mmCIF file of C-alpha atoms and ligand atoms in Angstrom:
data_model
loop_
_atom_site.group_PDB
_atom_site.id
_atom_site.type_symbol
_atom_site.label_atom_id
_atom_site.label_comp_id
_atom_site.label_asym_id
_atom_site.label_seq_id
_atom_site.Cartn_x
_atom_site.Cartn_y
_atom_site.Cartn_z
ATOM 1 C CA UNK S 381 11.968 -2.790 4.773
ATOM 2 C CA UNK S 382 8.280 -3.198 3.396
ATOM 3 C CA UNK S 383 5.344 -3.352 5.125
ATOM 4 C CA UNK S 384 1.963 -4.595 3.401
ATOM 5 C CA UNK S 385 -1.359 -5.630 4.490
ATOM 6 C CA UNK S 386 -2.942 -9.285 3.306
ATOM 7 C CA UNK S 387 -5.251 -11.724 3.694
ATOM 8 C CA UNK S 388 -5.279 -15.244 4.689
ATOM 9 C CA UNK S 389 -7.325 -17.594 1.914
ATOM 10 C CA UNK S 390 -9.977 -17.334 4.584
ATOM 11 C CA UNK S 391 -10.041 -13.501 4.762
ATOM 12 C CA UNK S 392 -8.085 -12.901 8.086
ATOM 13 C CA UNK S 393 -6.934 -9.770 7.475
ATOM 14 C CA UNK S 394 -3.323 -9.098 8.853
ATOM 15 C CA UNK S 395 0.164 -6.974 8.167
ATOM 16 C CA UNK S 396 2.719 -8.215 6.633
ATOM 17 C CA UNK S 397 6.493 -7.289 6.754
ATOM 18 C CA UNK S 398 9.347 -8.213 4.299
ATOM 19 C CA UNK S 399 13.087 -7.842 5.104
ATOM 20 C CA UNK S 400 15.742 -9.610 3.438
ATOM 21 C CA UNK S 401 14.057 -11.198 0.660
ATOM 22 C CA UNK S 402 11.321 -12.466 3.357
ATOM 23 C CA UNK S 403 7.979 -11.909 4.401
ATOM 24 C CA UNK S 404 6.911 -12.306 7.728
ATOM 25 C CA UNK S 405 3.521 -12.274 10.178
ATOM 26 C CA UNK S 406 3.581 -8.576 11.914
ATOM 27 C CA UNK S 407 0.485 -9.397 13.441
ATOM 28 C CA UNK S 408 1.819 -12.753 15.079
ATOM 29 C CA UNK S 409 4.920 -10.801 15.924
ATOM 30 C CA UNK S 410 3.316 -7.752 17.705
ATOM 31 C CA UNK S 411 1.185 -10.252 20.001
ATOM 32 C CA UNK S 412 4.533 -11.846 20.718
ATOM 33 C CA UNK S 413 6.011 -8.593 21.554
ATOM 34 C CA UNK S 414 2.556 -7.199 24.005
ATOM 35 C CA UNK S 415 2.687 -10.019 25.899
ATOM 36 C CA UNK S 416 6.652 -9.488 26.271
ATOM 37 C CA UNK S 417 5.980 -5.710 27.175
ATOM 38 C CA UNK S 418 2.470 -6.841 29.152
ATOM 39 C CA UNK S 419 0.829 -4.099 27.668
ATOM 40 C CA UNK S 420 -2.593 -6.153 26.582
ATOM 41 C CA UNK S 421 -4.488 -2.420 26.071
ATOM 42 C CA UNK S 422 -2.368 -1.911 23.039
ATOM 43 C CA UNK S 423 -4.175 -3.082 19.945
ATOM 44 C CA UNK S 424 -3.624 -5.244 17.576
ATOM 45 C CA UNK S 425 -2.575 -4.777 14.387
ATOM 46 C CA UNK S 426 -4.571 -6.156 11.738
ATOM 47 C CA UNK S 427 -4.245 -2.948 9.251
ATOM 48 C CA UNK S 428 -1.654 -0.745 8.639
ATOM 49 C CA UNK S 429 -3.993 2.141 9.199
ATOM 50 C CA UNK S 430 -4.229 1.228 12.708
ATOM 51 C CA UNK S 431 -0.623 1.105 13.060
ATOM 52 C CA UNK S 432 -0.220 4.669 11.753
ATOM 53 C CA UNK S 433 -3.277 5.961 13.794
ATOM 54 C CA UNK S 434 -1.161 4.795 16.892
ATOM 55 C CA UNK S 435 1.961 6.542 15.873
ATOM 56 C CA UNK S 436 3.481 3.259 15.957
ATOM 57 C CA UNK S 437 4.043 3.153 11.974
ATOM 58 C CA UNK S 438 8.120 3.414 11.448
ATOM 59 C CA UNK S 439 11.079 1.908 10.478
ATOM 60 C CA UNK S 440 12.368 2.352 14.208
ATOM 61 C CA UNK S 441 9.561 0.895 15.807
ATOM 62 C CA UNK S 442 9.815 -2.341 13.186
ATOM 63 C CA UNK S 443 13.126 -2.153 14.370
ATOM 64 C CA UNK S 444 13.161 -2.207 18.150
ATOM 65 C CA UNK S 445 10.295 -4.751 18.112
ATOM 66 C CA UNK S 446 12.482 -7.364 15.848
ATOM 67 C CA UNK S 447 15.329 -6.635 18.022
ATOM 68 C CA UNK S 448 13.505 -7.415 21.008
ATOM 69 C CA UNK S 449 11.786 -10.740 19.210
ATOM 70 C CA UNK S 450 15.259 -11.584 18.381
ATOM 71 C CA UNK S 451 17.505 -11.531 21.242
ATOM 72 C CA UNK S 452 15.128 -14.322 22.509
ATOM 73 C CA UNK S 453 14.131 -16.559 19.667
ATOM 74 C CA UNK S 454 14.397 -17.316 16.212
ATOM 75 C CA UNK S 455 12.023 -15.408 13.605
ATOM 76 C CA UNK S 456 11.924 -18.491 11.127
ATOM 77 C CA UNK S 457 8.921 -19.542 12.156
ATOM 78 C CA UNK S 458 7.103 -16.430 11.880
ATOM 79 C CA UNK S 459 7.618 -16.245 8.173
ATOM 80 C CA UNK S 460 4.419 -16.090 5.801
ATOM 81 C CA UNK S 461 3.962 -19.790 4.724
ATOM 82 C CA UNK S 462 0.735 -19.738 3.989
ATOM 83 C CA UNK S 463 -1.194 -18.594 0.465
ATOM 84 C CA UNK S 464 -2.138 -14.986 0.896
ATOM 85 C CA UNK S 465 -3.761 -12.236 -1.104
ATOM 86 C CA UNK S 466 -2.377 -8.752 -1.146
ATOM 87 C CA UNK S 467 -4.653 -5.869 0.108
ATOM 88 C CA UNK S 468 -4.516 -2.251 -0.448
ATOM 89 C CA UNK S 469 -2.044 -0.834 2.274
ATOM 90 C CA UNK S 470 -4.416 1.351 3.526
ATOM 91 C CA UNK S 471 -8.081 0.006 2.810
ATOM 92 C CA UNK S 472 -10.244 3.222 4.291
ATOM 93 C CA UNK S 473 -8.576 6.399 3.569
ATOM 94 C CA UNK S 474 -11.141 9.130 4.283
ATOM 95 C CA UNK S 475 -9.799 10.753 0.880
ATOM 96 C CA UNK S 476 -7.746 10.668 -2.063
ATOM 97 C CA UNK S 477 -6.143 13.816 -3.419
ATOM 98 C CA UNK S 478 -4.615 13.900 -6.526
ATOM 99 C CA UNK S 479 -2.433 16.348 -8.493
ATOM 100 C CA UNK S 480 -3.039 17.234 -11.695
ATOM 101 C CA UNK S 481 -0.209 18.257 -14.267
ATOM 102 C CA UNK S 482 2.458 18.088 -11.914
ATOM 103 C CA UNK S 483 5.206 17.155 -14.283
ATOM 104 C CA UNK S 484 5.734 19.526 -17.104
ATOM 105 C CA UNK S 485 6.181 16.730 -19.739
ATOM 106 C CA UNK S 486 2.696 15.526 -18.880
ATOM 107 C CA UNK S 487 1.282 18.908 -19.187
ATOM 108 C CA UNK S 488 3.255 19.339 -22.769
ATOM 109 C CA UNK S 489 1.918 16.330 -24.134
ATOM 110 C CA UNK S 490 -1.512 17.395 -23.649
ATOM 111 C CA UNK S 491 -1.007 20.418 -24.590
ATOM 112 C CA UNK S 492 -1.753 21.708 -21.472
ATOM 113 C CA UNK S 493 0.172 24.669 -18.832
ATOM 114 C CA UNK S 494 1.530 23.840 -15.945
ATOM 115 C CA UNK S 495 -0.781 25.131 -13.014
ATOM 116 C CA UNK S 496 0.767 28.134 -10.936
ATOM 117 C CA UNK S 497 -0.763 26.727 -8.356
ATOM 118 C CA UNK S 498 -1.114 22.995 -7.214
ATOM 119 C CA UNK S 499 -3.784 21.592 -9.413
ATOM 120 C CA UNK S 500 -5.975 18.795 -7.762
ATOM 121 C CA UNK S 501 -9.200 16.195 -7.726
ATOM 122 C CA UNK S 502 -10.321 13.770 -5.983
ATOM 123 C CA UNK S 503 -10.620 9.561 -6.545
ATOM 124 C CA UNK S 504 -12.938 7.977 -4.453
ATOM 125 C CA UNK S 505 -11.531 5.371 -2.334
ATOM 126 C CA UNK S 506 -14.260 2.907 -3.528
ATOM 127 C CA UNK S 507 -11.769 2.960 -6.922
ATOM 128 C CA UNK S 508 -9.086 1.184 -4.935
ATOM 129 C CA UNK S 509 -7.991 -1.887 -6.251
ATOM 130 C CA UNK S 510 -4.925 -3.959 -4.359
ATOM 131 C CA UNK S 511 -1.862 -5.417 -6.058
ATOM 132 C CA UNK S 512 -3.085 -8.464 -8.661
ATOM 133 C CA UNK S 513 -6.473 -7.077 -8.834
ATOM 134 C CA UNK S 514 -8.147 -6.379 -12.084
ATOM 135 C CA UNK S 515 -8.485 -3.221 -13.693
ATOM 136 C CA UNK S 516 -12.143 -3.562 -15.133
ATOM 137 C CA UNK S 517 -13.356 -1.211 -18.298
ATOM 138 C CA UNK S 518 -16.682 -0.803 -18.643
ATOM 139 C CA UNK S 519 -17.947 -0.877 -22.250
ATOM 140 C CA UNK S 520 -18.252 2.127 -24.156
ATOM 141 C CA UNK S 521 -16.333 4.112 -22.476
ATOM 142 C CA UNK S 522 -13.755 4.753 -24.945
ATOM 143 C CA UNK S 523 -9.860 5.083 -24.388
ATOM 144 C CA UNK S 524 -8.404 4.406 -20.896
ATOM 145 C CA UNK S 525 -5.002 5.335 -19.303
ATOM 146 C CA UNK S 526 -2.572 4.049 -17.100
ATOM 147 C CA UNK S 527 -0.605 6.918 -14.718
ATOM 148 C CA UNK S 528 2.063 5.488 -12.519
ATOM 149 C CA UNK S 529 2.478 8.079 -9.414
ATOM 150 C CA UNK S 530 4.331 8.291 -6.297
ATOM 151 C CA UNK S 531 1.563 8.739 -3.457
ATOM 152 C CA UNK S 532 2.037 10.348 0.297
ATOM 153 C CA UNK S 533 0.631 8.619 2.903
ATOM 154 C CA UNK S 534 -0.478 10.962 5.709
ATOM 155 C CA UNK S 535 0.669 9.784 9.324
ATOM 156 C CA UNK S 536 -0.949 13.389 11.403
ATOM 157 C CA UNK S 537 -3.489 15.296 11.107
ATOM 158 C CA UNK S 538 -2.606 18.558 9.730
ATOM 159 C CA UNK S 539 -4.371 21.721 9.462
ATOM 160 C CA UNK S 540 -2.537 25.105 7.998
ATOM 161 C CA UNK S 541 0.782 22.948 7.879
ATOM 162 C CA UNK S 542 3.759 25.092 7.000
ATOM 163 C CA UNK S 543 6.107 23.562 4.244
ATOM 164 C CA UNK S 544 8.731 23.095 7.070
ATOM 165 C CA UNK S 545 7.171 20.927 8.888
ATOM 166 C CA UNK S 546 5.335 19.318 6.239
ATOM 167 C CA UNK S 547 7.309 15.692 6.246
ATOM 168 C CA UNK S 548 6.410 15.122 9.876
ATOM 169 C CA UNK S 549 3.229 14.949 8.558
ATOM 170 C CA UNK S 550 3.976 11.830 6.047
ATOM 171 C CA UNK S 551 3.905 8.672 7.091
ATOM 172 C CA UNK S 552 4.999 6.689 4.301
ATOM 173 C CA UNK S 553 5.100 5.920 0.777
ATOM 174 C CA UNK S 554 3.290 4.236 -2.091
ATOM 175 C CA UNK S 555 3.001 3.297 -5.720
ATOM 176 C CA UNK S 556 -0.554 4.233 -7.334
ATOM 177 C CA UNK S 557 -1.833 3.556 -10.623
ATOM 178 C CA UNK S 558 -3.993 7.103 -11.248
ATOM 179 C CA UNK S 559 -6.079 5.101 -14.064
ATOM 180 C CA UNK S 560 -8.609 7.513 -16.501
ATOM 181 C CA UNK S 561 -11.087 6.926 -18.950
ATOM 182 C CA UNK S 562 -9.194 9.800 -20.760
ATOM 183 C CA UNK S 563 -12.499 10.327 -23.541
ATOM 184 C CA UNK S 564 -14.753 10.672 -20.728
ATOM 185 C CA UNK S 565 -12.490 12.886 -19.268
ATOM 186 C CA UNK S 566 -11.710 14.574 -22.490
ATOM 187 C CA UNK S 567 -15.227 15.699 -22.706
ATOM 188 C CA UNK S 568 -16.318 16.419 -18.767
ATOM 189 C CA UNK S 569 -12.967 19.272 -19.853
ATOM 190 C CA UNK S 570 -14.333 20.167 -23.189
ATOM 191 C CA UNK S 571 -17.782 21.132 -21.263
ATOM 192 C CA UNK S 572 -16.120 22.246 -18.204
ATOM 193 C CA UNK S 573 -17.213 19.562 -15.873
ATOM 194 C CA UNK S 574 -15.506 17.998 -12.850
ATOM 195 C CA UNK S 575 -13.218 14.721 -13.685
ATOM 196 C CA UNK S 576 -15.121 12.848 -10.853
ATOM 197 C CA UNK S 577 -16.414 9.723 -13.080
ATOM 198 C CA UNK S 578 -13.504 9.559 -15.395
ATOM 199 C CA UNK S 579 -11.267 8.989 -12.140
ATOM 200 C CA UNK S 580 -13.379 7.201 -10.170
ATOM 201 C CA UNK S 581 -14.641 4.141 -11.410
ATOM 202 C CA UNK S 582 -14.451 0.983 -9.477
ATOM 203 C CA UNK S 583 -10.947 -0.592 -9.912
ATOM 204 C CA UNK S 584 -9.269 2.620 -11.159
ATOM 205 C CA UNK S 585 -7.208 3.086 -8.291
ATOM 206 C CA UNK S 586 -4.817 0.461 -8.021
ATOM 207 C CA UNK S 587 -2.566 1.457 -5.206
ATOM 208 C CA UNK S 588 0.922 -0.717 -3.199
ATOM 209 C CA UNK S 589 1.381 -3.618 -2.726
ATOM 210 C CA UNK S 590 3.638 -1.928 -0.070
ATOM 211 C CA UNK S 591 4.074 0.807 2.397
ATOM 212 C CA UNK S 592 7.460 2.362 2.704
ATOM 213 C CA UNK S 593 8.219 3.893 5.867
ATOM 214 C CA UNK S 594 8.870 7.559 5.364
ATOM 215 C CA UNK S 595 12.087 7.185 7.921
ATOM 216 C CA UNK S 596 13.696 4.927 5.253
ATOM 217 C CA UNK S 597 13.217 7.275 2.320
ATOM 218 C CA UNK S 598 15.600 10.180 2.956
ATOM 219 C CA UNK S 599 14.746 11.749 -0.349
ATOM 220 C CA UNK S 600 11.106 10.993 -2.167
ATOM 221 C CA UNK S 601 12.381 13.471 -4.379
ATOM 222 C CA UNK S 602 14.432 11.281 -6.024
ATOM 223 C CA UNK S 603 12.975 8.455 -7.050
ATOM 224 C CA UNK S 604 12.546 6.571 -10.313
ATOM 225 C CA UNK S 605 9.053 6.111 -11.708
ATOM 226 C CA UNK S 606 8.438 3.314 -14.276
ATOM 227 C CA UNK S 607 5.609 1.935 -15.688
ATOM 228 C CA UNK S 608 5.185 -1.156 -18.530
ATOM 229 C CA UNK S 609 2.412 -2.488 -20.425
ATOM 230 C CA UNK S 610 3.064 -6.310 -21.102
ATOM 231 C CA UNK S 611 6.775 -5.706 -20.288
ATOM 232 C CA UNK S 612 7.312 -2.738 -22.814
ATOM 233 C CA UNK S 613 8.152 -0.019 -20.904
ATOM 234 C CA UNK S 614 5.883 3.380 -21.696
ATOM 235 C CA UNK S 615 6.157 5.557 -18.825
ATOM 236 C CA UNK S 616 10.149 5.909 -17.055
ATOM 237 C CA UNK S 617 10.928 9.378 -15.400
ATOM 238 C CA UNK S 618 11.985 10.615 -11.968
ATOM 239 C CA UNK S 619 10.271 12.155 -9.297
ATOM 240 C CA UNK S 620 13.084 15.171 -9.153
ATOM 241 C CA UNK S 621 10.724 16.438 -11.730
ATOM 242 C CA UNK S 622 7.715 17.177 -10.003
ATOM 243 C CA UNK S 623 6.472 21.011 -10.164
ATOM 244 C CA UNK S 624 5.316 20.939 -6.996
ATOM 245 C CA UNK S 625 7.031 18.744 -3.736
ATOM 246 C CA UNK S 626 5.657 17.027 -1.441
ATOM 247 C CA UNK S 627 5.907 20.002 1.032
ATOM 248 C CA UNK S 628 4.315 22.384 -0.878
ATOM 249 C CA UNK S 629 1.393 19.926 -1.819
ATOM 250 C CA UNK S 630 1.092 19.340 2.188
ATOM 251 C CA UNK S 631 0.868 23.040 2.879
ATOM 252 C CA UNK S 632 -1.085 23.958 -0.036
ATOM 253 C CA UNK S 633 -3.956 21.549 0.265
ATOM 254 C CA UNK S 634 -4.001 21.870 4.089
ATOM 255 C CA UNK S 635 -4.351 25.535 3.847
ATOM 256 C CA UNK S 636 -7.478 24.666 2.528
ATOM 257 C CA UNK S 637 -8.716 21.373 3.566
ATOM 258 C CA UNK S 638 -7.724 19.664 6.891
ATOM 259 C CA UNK S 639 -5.663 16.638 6.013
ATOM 260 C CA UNK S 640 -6.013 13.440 7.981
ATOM 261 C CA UNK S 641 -4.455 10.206 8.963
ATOM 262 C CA UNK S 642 -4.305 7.888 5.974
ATOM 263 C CA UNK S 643 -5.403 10.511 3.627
ATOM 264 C CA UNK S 644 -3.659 9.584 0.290
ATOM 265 C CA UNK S 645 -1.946 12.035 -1.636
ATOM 266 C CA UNK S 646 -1.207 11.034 -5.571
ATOM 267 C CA UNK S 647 1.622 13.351 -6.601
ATOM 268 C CA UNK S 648 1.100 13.347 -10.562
ATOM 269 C CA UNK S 649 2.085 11.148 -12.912
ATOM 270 C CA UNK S 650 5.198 11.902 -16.123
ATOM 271 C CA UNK S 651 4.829 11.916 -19.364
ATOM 272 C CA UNK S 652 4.083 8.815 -21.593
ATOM 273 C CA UNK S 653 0.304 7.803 -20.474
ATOM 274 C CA UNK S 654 -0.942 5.775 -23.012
ATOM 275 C CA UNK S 655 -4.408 3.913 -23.404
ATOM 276 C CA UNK S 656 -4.893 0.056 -21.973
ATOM 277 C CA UNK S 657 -7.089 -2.872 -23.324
ATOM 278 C CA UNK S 658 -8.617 -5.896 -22.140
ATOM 279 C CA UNK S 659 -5.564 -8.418 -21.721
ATOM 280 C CA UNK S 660 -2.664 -6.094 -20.713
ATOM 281 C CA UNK S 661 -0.560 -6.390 -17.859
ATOM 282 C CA UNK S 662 0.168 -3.324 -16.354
ATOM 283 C CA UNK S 663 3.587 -2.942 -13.836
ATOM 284 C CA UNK S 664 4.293 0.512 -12.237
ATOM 285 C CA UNK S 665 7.272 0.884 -10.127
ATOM 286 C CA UNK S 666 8.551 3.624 -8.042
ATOM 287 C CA UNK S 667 11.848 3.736 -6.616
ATOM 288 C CA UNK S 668 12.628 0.035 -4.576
ATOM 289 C CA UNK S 669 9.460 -0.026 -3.353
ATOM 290 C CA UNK S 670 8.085 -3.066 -5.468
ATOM 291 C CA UNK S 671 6.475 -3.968 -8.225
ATOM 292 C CA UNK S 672 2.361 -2.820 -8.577
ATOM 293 C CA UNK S 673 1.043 -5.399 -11.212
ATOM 294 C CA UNK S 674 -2.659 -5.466 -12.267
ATOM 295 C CA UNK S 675 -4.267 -7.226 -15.325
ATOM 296 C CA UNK S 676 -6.933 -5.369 -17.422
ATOM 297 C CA UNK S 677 -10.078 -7.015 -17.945
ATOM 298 C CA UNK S 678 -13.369 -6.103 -19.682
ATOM 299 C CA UNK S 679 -15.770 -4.971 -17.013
HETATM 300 MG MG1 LIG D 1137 -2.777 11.382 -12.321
#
């Protein structure tokens, strides 16, 4: 089970879910389901976001409101006919934490340590790009690189979380594309200055197409991360080989700073990133969670 967020050709936003092959109106099928439960105070669900905020984000509640739908009609005619665009899965996250050298092959390959301590920065959620955007390069910047990474979607707010209880804290699961302009970023390191611009352009997030419950991923620990350039394969690893799991990135960065619902966290990317040009087709996988699949274009 997938859930994504879309939007009609004339920019109705709405959420998406697809089961079985096939992709189907949430938002149609929620309305169907208030008005069975005469609840009309209960919102609508036009963003996944929304969904989370309301706890109601789960495989279980997908589950229980098909069922319901079910035992009374057919859901044939509440499958996605129409064209559509993919959106980001969450549009408005109120920040985007990423880890730095969190796989040891990474940190190798630049030459780099691994961090004794979680190392992160920040993307600015203006960078987000959705699934089929393009990936615009500004001129002169120099070489830019793809990083396919497994990213936490936060589901409660959490403040001094212990590692625990961090999972109750995650509400799902995504595919980002952590892009860099890595000679920008070569140089903000050479003069010790923060990676902000080299992470942050516009476009250099690209992030889903799909939300994966976190009740339907018993282990994110264990999940194969691949990413090709034009169908040649340059990055293919696993997440078992994070440094630091998703419970000790939870505690770690809440310690510090309070984490909140649909906060982002991007949990490193392997070994392998390599520079992109104008032209390329970039595909990053994690897991079964879909395919993320952005062209590069010269910005
Ligand atoms: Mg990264």
């Amino acid at each position: 089970m997938r859930a994504f967020c879309y939007s009609t050709l004339k920019g109705e936003p709405r959420v998406g879910i697809e089961m079985d092959g096939k992709k189907y109106n949430f938002t149609y099928i929620w309305q169907i389901y208030k008005e069975l439960k005469s609840s009309p105070q209960t919102p609508d669900y036009y963003f996944l976001q929304i969904m989370i905020e309301m706890e109601n984000f789960s495989a279980s509640v997908f589950n229980d409101v098909l069922g319901e739908i079910k035992s009374f009609r057919s859901l044939d005619d509440l499958v996605i006919t129409e064209k559509f665009r993919y959106e980001v899965p969450i549009s408005r996250p109120g920040k985007i934490i990423c880890l730095g050298r969190n796989y040891r092959a990474h940190a190798e390959e630049w030459k780099s340590q691994v961090p004794e301590v979680p190392m992160f920065f920040s993307k600015l959620p203006s960078a987000l790009l959705p699934h089929e955007g393009h990936i615009r390069i500004p001129d002169g910047i120099g070489r830019v690189d793809h990083e396919v990474e497994l990213a936490v979607i936060i589901g409660k707010r959490g403040v001094r979380v212990s590692e625990s209880s961090a999972m109750e804290h995650v509400a799902g699961y995504t595919i980002v594309n952590d892009v860099t302009a890595r000679a920008m970023q070569g140089v903000a390191i050479k003069n010790g200055q923060p990676w902000t611009l080299s992470k942050s352009m516009d476009t250099f997030c690209p992030m889903g197409p799909y939300l994966i419950p976190a009740d339907t991923v018993p282990d994110p620990h264990n999940l194969p991360l691949e990413l090709s350039v034009n169908g040649v394969t340059k990055q293919k690893a696993n997440t078992r080989d994070m440094v630091f799991k998703i419970p000790q990135l939870v505690a770690y960065i809440s310690k510090y700073i309070t984490l909140e619902v649909g906060d982002i966290i991007c949990t490193g990317t392997p070994e392998g990133t390599l520079p992109i040009e104008p032209g390329d087709v970039i595909t990053a996988r994690v897991g079964d969670f879909g395919e993320l699949r952005n062209t590069v274009i010269r910005g």
